[in-house]
Coordinates of N, CA and C and ligand atoms in Angstrom, one line a residue:
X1 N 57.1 96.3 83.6 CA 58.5 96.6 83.2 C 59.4 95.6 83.9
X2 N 60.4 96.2 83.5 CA 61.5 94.4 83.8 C 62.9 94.6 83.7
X3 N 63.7 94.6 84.2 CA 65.8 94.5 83.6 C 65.1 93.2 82.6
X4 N 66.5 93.5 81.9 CA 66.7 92.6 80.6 C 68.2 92.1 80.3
X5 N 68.7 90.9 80.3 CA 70.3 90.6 79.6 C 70.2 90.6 78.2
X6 N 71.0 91.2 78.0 CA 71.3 91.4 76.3 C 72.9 90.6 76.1
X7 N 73.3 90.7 74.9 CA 74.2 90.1 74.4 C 75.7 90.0 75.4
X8 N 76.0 91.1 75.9 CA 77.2 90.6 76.3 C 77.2 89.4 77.5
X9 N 76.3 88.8 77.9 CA 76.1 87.4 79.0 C 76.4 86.3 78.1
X10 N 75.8 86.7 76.7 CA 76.2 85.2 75.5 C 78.0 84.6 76.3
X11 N 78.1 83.4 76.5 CA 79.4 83.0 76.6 C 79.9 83.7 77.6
X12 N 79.6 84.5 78.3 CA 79.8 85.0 79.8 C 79.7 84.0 80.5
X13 N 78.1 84.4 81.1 CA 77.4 83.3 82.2 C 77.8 83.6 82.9
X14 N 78.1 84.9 83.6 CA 79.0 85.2 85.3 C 78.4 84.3 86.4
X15 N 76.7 84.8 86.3 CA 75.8 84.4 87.1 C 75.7 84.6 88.4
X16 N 76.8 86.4 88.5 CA 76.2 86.9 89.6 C 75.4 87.1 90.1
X17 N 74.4 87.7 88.8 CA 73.0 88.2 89.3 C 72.5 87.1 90.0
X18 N 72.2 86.1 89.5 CA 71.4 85.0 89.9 C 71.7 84.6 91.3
X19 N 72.9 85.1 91.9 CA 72.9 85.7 93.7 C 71.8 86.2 94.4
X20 N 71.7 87.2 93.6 CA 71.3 88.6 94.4 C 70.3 88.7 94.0
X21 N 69.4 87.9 92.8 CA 68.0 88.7 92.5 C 66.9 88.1 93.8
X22 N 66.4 89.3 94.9 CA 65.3 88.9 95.5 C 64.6 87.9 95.7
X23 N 63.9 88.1 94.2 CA 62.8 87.1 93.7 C 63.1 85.9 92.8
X24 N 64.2 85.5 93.1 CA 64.6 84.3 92.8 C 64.3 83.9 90.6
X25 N 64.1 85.4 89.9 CA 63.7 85.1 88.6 C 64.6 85.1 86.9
X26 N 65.9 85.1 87.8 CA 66.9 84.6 86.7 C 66.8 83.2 86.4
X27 N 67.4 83.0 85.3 CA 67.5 81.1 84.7 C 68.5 80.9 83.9
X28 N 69.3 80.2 83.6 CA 70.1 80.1 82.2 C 69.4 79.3 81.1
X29 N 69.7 79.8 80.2 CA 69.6 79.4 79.1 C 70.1 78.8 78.2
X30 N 70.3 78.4 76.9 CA 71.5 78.1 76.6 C 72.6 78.4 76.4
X31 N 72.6 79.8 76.1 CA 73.5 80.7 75.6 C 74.0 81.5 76.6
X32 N 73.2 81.8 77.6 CA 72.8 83.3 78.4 C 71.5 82.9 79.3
X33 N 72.0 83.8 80.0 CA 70.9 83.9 81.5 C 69.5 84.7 80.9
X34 N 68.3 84.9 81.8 CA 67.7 85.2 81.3 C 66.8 86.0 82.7
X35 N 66.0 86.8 82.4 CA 65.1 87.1 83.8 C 63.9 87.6 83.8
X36 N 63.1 86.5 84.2 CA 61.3 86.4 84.0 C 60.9 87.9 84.1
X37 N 60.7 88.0 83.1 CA 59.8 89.6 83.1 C 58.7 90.0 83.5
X38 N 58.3 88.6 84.3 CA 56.9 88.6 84.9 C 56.9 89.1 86.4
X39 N 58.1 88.0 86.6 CA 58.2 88.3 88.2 C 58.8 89.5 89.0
X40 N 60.3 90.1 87.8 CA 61.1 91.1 88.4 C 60.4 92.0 88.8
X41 N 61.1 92.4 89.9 CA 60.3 93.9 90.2 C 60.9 94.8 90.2
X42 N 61.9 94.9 89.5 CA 62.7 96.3 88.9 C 63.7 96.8 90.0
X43 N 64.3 96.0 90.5 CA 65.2 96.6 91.7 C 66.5 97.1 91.3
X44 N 66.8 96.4 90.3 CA 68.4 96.5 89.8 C 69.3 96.2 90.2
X45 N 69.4 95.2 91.3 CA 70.3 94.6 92.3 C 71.0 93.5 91.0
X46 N 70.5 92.6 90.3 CA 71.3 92.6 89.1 C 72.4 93.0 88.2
X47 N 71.9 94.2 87.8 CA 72.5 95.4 87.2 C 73.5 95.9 87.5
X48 N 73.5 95.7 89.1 CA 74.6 96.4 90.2 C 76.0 95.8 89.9
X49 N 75.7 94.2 89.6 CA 76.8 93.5 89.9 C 77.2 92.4 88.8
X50 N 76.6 93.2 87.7 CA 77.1 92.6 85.9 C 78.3 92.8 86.0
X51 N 79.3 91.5 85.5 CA 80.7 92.5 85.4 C 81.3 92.9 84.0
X52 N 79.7 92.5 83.1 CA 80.3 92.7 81.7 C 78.8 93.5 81.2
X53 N 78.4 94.3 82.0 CA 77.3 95.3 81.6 C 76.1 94.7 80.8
X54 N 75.9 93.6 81.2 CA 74.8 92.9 80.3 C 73.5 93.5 80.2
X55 N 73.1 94.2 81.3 CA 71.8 94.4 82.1 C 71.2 95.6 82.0
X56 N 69.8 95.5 81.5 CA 69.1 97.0 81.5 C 68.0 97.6 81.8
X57 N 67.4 98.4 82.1 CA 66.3 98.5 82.3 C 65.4 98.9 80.8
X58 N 64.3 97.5 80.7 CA 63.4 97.4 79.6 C 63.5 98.9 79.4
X59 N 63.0 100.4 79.6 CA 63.0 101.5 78.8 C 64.5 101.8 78.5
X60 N 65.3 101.3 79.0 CA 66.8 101.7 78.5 C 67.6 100.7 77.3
X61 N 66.7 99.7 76.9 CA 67.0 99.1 76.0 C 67.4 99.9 74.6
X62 N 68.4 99.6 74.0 CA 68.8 100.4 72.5 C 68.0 99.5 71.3
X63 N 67.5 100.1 70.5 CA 66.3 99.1 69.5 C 67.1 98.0 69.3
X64 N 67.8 97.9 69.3 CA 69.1 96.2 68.7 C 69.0 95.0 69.8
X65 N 68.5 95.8 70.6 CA 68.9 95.0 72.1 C 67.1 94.5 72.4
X66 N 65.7 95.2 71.7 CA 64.8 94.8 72.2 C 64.7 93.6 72.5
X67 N 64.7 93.1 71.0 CA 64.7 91.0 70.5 C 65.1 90.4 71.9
X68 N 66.1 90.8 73.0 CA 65.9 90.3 74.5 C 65.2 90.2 75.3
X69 N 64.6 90.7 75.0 CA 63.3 91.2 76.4 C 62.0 90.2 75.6
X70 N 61.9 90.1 74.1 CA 61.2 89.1 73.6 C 61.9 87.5 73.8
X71 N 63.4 87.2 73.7 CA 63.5 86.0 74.1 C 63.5 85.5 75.3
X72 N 63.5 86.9 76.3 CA 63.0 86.3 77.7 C 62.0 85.6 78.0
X73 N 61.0 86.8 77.1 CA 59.4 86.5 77.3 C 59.3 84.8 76.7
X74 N 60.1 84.6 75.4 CA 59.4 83.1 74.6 C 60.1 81.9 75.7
X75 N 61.5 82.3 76.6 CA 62.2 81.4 77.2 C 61.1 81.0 78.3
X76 N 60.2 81.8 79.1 CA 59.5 81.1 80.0 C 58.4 81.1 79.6
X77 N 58.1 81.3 78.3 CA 56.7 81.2 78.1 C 56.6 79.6 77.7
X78 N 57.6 79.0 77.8 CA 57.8 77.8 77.2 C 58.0 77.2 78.2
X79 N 58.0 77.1 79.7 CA 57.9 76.5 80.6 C 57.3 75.6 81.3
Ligands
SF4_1 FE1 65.9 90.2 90.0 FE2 65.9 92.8 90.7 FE3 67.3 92.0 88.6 FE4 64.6 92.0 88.5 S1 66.0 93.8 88.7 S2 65.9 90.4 87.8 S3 64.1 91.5 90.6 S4 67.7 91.4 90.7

């Protein structure tokens, strides 16, 4: 399991999170940040400090929003 950014980070880019995550597993992207689903370890320290609610926890994803947690996966799978 894993947090996920979904659409409202598009054209955000606060990049708070990318402070605070532990494990060092946020990135940008082109559009939006992104955060290895490999590495997170579910802390939510992220989540805490979205200031446009981007952030979820994979089971609290709404079906619209899954397609993120898949373009996280293809963004570092391509690394
Ligand atoms: Fe990093 Fe924690 Fe957010 Fe996962 S939940 S991306 S480990 S800050």
């Amino acid at each position: 399991m894993a947090f996920v950014i979904t659409a409202p980070c598009k054209n955000e880019l606060a990049a708070e999170c990318v402070e605070v995550c532990p494990v060092d597993c946020i990135e940008k992207g082109e559009d939006q940040y992104f955060i290895d689903p490999a590495i997170c370890i579910d802390c939510g320290a992220c989540q805490a400090v979205c200031p446009v609610e981007a952030i979820y926890y994979e089971e609290d994803l709404r079906p619209e929003e899954e397609v993120y947690l898949e373009k996280a996966k293809e963004f570092f799978s391509n690394r």
